[in-house]
Coordinates of C-alpha atoms and ligand atoms in Angstrom, one line a residue:
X1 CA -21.4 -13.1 18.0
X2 CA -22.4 -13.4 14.2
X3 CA -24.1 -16.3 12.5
X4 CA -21.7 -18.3 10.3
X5 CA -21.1 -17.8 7.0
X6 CA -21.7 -20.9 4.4
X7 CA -19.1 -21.0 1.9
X8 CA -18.7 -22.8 -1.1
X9 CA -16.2 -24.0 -3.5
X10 CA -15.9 -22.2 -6.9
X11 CA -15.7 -24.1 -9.8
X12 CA -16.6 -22.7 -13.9
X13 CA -18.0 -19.5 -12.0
X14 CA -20.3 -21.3 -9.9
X15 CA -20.5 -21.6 -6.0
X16 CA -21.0 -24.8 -5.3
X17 CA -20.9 -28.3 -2.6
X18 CA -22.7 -28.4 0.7
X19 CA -20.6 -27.0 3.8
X20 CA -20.2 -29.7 5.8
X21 CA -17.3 -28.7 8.3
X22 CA -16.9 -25.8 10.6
X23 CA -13.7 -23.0 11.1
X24 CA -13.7 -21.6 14.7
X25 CA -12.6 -17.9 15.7
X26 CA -9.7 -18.5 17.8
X27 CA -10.4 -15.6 20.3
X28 CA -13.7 -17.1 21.4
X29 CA -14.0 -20.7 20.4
X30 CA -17.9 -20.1 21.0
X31 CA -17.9 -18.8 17.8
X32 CA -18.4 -20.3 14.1
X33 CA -16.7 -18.4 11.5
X34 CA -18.3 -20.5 8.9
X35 CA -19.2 -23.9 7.6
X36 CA -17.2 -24.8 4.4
X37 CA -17.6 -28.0 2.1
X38 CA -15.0 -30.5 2.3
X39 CA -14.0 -31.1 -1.2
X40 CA -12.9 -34.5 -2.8
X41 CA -11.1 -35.3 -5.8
X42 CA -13.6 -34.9 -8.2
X43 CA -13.8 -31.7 -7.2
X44 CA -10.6 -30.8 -8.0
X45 CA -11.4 -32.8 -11.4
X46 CA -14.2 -30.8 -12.0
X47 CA -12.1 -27.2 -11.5
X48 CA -9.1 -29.0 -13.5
X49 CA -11.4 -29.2 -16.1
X50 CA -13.2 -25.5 -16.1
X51 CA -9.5 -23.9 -15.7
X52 CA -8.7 -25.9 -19.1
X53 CA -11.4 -25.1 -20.8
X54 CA -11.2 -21.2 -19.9
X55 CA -7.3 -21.2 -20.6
X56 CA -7.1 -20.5 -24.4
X57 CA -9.6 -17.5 -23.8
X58 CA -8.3 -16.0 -21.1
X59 CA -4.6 -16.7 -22.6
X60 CA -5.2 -14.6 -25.6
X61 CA -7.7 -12.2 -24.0
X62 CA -6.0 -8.6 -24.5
X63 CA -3.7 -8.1 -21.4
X64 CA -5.8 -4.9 -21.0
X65 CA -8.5 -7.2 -20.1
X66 CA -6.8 -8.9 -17.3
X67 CA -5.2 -5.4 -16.2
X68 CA -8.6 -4.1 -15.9
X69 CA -10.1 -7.0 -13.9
X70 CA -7.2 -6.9 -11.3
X71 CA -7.3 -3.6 -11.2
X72 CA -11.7 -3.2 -10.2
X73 CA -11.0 -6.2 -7.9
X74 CA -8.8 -4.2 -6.4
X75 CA -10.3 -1.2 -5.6
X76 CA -13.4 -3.3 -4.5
X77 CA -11.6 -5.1 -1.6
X78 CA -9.7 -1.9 -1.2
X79 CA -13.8 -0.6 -0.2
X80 CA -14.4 -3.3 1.7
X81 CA -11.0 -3.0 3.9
X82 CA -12.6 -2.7 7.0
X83 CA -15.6 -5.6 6.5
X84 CA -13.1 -8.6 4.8
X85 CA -10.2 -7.2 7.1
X86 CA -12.3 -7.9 10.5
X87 CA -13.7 -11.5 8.9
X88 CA -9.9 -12.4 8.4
X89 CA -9.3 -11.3 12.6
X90 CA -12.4 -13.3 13.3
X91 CA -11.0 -16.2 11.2
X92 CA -7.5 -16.4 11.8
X93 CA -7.1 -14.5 14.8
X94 CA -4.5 -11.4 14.1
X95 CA -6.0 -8.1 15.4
X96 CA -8.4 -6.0 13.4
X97 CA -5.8 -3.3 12.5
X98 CA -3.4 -6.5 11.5
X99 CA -6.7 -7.8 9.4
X100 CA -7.0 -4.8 7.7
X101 CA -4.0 -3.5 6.6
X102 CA -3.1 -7.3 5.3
X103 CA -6.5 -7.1 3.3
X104 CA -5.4 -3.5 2.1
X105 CA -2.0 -4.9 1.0
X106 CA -3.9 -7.8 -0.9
X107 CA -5.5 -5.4 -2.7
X108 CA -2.5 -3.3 -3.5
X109 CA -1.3 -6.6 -4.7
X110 CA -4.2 -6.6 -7.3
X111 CA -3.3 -3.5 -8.4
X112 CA 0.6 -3.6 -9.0
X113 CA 0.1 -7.4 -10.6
X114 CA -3.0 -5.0 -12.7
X115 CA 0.1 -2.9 -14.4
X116 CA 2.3 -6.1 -14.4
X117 CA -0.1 -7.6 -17.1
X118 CA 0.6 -4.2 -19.3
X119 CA 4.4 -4.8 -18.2
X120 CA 4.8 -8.0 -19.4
X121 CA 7.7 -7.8 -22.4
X122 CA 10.6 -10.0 -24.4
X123 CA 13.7 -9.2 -25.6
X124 CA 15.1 -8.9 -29.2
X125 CA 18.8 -10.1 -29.2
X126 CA 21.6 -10.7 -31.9
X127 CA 21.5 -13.8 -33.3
X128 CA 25.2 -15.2 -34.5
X129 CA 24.1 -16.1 -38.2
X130 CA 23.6 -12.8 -40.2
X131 CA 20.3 -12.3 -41.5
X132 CA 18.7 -14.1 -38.5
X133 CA 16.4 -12.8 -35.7
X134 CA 15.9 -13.6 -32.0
X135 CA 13.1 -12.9 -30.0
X136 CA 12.0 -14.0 -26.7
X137 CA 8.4 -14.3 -25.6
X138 CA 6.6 -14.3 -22.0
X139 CA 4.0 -16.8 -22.5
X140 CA 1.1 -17.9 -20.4
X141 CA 2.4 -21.9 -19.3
X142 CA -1.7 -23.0 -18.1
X143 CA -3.2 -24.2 -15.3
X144 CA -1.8 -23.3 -11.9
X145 CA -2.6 -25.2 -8.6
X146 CA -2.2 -22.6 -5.6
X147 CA -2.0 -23.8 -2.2
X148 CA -2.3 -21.4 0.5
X149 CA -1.6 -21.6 4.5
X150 CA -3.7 -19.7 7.1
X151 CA -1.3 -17.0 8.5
X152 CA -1.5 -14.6 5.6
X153 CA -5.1 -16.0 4.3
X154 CA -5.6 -13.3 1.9
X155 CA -2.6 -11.3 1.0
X156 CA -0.9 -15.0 0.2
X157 CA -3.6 -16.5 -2.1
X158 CA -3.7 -12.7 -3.8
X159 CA 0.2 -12.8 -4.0
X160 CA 0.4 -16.1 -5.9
X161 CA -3.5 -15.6 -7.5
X162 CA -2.7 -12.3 -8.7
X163 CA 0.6 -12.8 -11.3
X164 CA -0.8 -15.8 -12.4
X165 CA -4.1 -14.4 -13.6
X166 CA -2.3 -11.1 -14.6
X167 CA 0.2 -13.3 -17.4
X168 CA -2.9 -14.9 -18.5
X169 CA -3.0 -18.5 -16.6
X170 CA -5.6 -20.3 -14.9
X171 CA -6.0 -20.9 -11.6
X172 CA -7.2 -24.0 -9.1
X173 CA -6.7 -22.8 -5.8
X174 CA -6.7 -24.4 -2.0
X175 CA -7.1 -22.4 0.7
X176 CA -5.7 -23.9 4.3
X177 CA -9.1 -25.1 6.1
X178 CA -8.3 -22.7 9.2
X179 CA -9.8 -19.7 6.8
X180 CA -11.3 -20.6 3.9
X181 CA -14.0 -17.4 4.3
X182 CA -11.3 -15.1 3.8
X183 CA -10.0 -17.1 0.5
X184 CA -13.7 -17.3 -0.6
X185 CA -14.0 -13.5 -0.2
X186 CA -11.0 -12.6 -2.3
X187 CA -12.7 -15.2 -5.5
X188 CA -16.0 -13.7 -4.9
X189 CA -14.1 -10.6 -5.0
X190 CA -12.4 -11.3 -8.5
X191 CA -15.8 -12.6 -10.3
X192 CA -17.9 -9.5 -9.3
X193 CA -14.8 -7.5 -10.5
X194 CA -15.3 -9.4 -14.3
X195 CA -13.1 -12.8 -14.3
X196 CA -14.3 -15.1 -17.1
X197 CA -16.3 -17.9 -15.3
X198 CA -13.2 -21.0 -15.6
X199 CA -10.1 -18.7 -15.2
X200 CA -10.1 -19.1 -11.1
X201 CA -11.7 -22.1 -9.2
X202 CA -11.0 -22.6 -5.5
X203 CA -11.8 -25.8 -4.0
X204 CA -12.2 -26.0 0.2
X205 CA -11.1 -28.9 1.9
X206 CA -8.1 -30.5 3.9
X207 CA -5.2 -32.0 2.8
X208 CA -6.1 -34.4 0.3
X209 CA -7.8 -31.8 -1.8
X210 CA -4.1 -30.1 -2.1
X211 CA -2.9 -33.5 -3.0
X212 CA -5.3 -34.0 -6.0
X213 CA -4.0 -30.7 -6.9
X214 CA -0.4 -31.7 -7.2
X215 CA -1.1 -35.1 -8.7
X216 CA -3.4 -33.9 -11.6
X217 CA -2.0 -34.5 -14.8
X218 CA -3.4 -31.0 -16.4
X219 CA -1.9 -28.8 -13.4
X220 CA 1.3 -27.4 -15.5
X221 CA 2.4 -26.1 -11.9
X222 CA 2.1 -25.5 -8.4
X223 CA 3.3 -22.6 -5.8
X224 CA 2.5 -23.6 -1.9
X225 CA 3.4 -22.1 0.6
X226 CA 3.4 -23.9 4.4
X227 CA 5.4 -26.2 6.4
X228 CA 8.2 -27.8 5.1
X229 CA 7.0 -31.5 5.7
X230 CA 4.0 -30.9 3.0
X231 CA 6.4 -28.6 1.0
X232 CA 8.9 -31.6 0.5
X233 CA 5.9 -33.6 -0.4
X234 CA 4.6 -30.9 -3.0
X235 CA 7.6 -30.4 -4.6
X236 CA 8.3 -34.4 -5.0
X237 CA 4.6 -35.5 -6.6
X238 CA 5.2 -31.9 -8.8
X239 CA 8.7 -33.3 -9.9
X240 CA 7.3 -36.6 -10.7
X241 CA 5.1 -35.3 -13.2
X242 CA 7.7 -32.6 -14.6
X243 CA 5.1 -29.8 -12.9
X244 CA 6.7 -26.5 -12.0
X245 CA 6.8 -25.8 -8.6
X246 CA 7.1 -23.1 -6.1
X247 CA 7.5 -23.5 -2.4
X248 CA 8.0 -20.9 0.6
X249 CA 8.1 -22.7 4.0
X250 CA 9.9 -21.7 7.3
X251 CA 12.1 -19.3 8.6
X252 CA 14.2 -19.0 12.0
X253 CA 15.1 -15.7 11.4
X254 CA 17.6 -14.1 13.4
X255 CA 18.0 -10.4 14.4
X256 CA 21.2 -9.4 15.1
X257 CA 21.6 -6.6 17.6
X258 CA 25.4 -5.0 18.2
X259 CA 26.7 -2.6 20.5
X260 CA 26.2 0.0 18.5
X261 CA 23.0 -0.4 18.4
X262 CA 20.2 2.5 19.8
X263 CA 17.9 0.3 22.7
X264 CA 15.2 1.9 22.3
X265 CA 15.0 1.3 18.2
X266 CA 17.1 -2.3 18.8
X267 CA 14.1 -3.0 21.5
X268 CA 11.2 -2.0 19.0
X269 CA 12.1 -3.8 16.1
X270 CA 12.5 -7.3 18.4
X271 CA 9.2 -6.3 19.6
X272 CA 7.8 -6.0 16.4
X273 CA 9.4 -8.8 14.5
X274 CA 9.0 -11.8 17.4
X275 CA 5.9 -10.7 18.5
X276 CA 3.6 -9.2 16.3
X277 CA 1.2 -11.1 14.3
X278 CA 1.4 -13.3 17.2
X279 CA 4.6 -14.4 15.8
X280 CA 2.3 -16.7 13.2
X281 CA 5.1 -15.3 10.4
X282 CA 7.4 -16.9 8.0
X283 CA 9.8 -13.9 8.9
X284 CA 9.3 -13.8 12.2
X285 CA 12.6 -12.7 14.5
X286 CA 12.5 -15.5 16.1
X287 CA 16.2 -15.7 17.4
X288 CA 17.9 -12.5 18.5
X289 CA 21.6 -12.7 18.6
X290 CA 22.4 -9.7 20.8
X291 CA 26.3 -8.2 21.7
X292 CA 27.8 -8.6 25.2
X293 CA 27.9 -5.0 25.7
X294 CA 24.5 -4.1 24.9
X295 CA 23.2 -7.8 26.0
X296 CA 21.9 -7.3 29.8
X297 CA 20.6 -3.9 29.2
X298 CA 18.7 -5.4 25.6
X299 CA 17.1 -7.9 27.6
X300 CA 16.0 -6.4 30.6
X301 CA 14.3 -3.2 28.0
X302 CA 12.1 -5.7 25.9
X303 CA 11.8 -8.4 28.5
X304 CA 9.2 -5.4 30.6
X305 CA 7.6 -4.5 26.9
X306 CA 6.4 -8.3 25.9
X307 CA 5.7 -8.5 29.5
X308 CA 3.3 -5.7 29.2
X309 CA 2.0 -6.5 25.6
X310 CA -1.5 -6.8 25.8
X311 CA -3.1 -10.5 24.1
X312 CA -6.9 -10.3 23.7
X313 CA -9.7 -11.1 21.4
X314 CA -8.6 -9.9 18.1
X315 CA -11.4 -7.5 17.5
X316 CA -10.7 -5.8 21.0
X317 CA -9.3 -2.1 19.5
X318 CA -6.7 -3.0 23.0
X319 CA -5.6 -5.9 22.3
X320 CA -1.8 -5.7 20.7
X321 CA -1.5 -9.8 20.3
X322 CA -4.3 -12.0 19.2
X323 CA -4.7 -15.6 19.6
X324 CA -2.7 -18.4 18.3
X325 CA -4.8 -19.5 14.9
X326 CA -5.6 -23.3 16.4
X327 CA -5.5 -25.1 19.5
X328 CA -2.7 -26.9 17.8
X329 CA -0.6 -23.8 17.2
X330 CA -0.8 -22.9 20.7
X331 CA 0.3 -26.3 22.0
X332 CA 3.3 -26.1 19.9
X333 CA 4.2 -23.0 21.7
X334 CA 4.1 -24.1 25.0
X335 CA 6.0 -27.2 23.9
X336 CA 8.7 -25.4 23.0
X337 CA 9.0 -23.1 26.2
X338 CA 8.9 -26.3 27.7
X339 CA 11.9 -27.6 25.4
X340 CA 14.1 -24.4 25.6
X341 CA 13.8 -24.9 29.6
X342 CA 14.7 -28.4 29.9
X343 CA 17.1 -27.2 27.7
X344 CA 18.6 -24.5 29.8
X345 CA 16.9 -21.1 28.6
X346 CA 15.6 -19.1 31.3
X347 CA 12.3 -17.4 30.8
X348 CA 12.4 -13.5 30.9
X349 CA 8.8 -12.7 30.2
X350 CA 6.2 -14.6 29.8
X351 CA 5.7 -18.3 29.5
X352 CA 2.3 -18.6 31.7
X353 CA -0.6 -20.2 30.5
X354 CA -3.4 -17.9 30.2
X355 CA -6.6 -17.8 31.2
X356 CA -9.1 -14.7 29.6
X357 CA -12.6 -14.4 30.1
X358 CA -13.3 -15.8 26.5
X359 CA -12.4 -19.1 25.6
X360 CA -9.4 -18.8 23.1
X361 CA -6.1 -20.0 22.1
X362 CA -4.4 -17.2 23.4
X363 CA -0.5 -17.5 23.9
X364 CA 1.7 -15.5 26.2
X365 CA 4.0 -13.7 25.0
X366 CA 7.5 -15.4 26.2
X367 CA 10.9 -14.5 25.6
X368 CA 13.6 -17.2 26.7
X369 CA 17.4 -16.0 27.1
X370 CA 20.6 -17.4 28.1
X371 CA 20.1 -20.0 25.0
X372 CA 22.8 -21.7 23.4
X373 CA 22.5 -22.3 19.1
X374 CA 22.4 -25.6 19.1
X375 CA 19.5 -25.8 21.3
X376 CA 16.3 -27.0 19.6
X377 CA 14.5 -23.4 20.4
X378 CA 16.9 -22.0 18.2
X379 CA 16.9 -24.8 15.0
X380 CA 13.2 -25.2 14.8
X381 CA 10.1 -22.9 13.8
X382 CA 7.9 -22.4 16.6
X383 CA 5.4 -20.2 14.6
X384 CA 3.9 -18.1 17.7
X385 CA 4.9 -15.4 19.7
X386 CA 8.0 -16.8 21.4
X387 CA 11.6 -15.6 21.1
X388 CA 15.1 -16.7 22.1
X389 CA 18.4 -14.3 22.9
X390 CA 21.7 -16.1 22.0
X391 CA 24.5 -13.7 23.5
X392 CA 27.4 -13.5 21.3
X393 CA 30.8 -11.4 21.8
X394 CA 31.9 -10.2 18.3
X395 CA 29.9 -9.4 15.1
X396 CA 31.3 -12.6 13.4
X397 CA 30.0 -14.7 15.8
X398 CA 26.6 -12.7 15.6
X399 CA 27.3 -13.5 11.8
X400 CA 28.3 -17.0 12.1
X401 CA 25.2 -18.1 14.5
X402 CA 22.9 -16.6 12.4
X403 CA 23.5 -18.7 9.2
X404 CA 24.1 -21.6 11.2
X405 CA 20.6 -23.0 10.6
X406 CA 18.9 -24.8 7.9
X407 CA 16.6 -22.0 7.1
X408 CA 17.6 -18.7 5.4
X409 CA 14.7 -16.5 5.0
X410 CA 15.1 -13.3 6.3
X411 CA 18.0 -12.0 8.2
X412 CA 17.9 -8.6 10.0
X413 CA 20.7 -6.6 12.0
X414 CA 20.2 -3.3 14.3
X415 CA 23.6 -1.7 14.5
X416 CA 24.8 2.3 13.4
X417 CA 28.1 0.9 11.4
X418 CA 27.7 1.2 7.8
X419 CA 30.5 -1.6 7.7
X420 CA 28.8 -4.5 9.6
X421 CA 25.6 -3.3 8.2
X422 CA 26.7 -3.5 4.6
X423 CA 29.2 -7.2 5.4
X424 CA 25.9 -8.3 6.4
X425 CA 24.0 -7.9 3.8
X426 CA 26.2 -9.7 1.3
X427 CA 27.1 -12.3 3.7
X428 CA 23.4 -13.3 5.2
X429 CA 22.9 -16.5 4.0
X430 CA 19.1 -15.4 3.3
X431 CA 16.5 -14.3 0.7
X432 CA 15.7 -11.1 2.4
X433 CA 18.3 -8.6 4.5
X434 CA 16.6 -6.3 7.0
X435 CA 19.2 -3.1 7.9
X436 CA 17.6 -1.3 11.3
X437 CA 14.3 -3.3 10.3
X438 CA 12.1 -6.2 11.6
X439 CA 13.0 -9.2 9.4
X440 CA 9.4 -9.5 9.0
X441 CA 6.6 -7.1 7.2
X442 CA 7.7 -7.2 3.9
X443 CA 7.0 -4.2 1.1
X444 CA 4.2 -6.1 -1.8
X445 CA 6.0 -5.2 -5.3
X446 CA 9.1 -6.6 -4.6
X447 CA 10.5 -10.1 -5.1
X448 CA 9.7 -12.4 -1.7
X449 CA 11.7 -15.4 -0.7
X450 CA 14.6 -17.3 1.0
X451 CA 17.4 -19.5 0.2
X452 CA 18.1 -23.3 2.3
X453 CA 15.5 -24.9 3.6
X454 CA 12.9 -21.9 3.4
X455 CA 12.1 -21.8 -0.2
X456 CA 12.9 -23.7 -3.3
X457 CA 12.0 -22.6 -7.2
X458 CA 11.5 -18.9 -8.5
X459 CA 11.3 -15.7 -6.2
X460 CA 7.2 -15.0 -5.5
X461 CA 6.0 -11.3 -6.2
X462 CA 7.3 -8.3 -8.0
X463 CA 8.8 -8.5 -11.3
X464 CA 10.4 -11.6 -10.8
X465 CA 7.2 -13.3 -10.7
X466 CA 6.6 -13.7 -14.1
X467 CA 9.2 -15.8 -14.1
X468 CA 7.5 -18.8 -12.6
X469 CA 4.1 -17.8 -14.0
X470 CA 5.1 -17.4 -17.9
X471 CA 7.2 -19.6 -20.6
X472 CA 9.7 -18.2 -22.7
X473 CA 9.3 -18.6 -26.0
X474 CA 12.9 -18.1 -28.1
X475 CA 12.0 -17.4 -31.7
X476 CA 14.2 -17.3 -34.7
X477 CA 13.4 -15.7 -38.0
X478 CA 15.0 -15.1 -41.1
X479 CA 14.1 -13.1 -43.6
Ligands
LIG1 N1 5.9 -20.4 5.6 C1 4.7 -20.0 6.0 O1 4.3 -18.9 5.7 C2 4.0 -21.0 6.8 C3 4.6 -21.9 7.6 N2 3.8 -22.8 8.3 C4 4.5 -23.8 9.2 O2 3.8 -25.0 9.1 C5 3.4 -25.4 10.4 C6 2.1 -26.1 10.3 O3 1.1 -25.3 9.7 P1 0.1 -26.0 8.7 O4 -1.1 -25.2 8.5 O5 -0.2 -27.4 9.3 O6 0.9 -26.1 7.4 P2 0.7 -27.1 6.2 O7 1.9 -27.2 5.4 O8 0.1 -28.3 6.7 O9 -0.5 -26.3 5.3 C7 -0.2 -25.5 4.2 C8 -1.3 -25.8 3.1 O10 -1.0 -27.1 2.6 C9 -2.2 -27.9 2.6 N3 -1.9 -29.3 2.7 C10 -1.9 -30.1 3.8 N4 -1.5 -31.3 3.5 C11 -1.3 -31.3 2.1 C12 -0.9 -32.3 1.2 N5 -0.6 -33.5 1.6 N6 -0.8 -32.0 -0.1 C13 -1.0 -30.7 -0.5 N7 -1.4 -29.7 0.4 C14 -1.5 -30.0 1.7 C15 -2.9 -27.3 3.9 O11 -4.3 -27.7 3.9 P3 -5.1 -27.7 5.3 O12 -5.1 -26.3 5.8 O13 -6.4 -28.1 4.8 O14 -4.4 -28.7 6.1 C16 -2.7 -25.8 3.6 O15 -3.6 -25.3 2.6 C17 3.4 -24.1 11.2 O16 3.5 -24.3 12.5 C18 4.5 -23.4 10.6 O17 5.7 -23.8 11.2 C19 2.5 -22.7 8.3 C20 1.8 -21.8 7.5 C21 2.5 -20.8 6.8
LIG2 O1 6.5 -10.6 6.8 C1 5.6 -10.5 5.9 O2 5.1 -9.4 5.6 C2 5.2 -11.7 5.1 C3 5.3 -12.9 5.9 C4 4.8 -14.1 5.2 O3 4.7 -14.1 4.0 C5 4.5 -15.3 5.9 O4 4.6 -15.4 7.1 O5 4.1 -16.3 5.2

């Protein structure tokens, strides 16, 4: 066991506040990750004020500057894969090779949103009066608030840290208080790499520190990703103000499987997409709309492989699913088994409580079949490692059940007809269409989000992030 880490907020380039509560590593609750301060709003005042201050310099600072930054924060988290990857496993539970490639992608994150800042361009257009110009600029907007959840705990806060220093913003960020050492690692990360003391501030704490965030008068917008209760919340004290806002919440993503489909493949991407990550994913398959014909044969295949998935401690090089992140997350997943039974779903694989020789959240893997849609398990985000089969007899009911929900993240299908594959991805009512892919594990330089209930403002990453980071500026001239 290691001695805990004490972290501290960042505000104007300074560590500072006295830790004063304590994160827990889910696969051994024996264990303190680290004591962290529990900011306040003067806090967030005081980080308002430094990301202000540092704005106009960091705004007009060449964007080679802010390239190069990115860039050597980057390739130092890229060093230190192994060392911030296994304090993100210790902190929010995924397994070590789940903790480091997510801090590898973070910093691959770094380094595309490093080129974005060379990237960044206008347009010159026709005006309709002769003699007159157009021009559009991509302008910095200010001072960003970033709110972060605990399932991705660095590649998230890099994802929405990363464009906005890149376009030349500032940044007041809150990471989720399950793992704020992983958060604190990425800042310390970006100051050693060169960042202008001001330009990123991250303040620890619960709740109310996000809602100073959204409320403050300077904050010219926010991006948050987590549940959809505090999302709502976000976006309505952001609206009141006339703040930007940005929100990715939940998903009840469904994987279609048809008759055409190869079992083994079908059987691996399920596997993958439901279980994975301990299901603690956005994306995760978490309702699997499978074919009559291929239904009994689908079921019985992965039903004896998430039987036989191995949950552990996180750092155990065996272990294939860690534990859930809290005590809470695991609750909620042995709620819902307990809903989708009353309900009528009949457990395949899993659904024990489990008892491992440390003391940890640990979930079992459970897949429920034999559910109808309209059953709860099947309308609501469970957010662990729990799926549901829905059998269907024709592709456009598979279709039809799967964007009959109030969430439209990601959407996959696992079938060898070009026609139903390609139907499918225009009519998904999603963000994201997965073709003979897990709906989740998503490539980092490409636009990120859903439609409905799952996300609401501007797509996150790739190029189309600049378009919730940056102002246009139309200019006319004339000579
Ligand atoms: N789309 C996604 O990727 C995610 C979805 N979820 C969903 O949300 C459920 C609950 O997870 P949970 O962590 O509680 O999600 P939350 O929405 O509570 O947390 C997300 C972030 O918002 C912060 N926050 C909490 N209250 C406020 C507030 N009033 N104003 C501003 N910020 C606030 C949290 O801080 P703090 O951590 O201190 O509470 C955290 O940093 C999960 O079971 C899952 O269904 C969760 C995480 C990610
Ligand atoms: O599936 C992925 O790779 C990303 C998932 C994600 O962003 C999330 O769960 O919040």
């Amino acid at each position: 066991m290691t001695s805990p880490i004490a972290l501290s907020h960042w505000i104007n380039g300074e560590r500072c506040g006295s830790a004063s509560t304590e994160s827990l590593n889910p696969s051994d609750t024996r264990e303190v990750v680290a004591h962290a301060p529990a900011g306040d709003i003067a806090d967030v005042d005081a980080a308002v004020s430094a990301a202000t201050a540092a704005f106009d310099g960091w705004a007009n600072a060449s964007p080679e500057v802010r390239s190069d930054v990115l860039d050597r924060a980057g390739t130092l988290l890229m060093e230190r894969k192994e060392k911030v990857g296994e304090l993100l496993s210790r902190e929010e539970g995924k397994t070590l090779a789940e903790g480091i490639g997510e801090t590898a992608r973070a910093a691959r994150i770094l380094k595309y949103f490093a080129g974005e800042a060379l990237r960044l361009h206008g347009q010159n257009l026709a005006s309709t009066r002769p003699g007159v110009e157009v021009q559009t600029y991509r302008q910095p907007v200010g001072v960003f608030g970033l709110i972060t959840p605990w399932n991705f705990p660095i590649a998230i806060p890099a994802w929405k840290a990363a464009p906005a220093l890149a376009f030349g913003n500032t940044v007041v960020m809150k990471a989720a208080s399950h793992t704020p050492a992983t958060a604190e690692a990425l800042v310390a990360i970006l100051h050693e790499a060169g960042l202008p003391k001001g330009v990123l501030n991250l303040v620890l704490g619960g709740g109310r520190v996000g809602q100073a965030i959204v409320d403050h008068k300077d904050v010219a917008g926010i991006s948050f990703t987590g549940s959809q209760g505090v999302g709502a919340g976000v976006a309505a004290g952001a609206m009141a103000r006339q703040a930007r806002v940005q929100l990715e919440m939940g998903g009840k993503n469904p994987l279609i499987i048809l008759d055409d489909a190869d079992l083994d493949r079908a059987v691996n991407i399920a596997l993958d997409g439901s279980f994975f990550a301990t299901g603690q994913r956005c994306t995760a398959s978490s309702r699997l709309i499978v074919q009559d014909g291929i239904h009994d044969r689908f079921v019985a295949a992965l039903a004896e492989k998430v039987q036989a998935l191995r949950v552990g401690h996180a750092l155990d090089p065996n272990t294939q699913i860690g534990p859930a992140v809290s005590e809470a997350q695991r609750e909620t997943s042995y709620r819902y088994i307990e809903i989708a039974t009353s309900e009528g779903g009949r457990i395949a694989a899993g659904g024990q409580r489990l008892s491992l020789e440390n003391p940890g959240w640990y979930v079992q893997p459970t897949l429920i079949v034999d559910t109808d849609p309209d059953m709860r398990i099947n309308n609501e985000e469970v957010f662990g490692p729990v799926a549901s089969t829905v059998r269907v007899k024709t592709y456009e009911e598979a279709l039809a059940v799967a964007n009959g929900t109030e969430f439209g993240l990601s959407a996959g299908i696992v079938t060898q007809s070009l026609k139903h594959a390609r139907d499918f991805q225009r009519r998904a009512k999603a963000g994201m269409t997965m073709v003979n892919l897990a709906t989740a594990g998503v490539d980092y330089h490409v636009p990120f989000g859903g439609t409905k209930g799952s996300s609401y403002g501007p797509r996150e990453q790739g190029f189309a992030a600049a378009d919730f980071f940056t102002l246009i500026k139309t200019s006319y001239s004339a000579g």
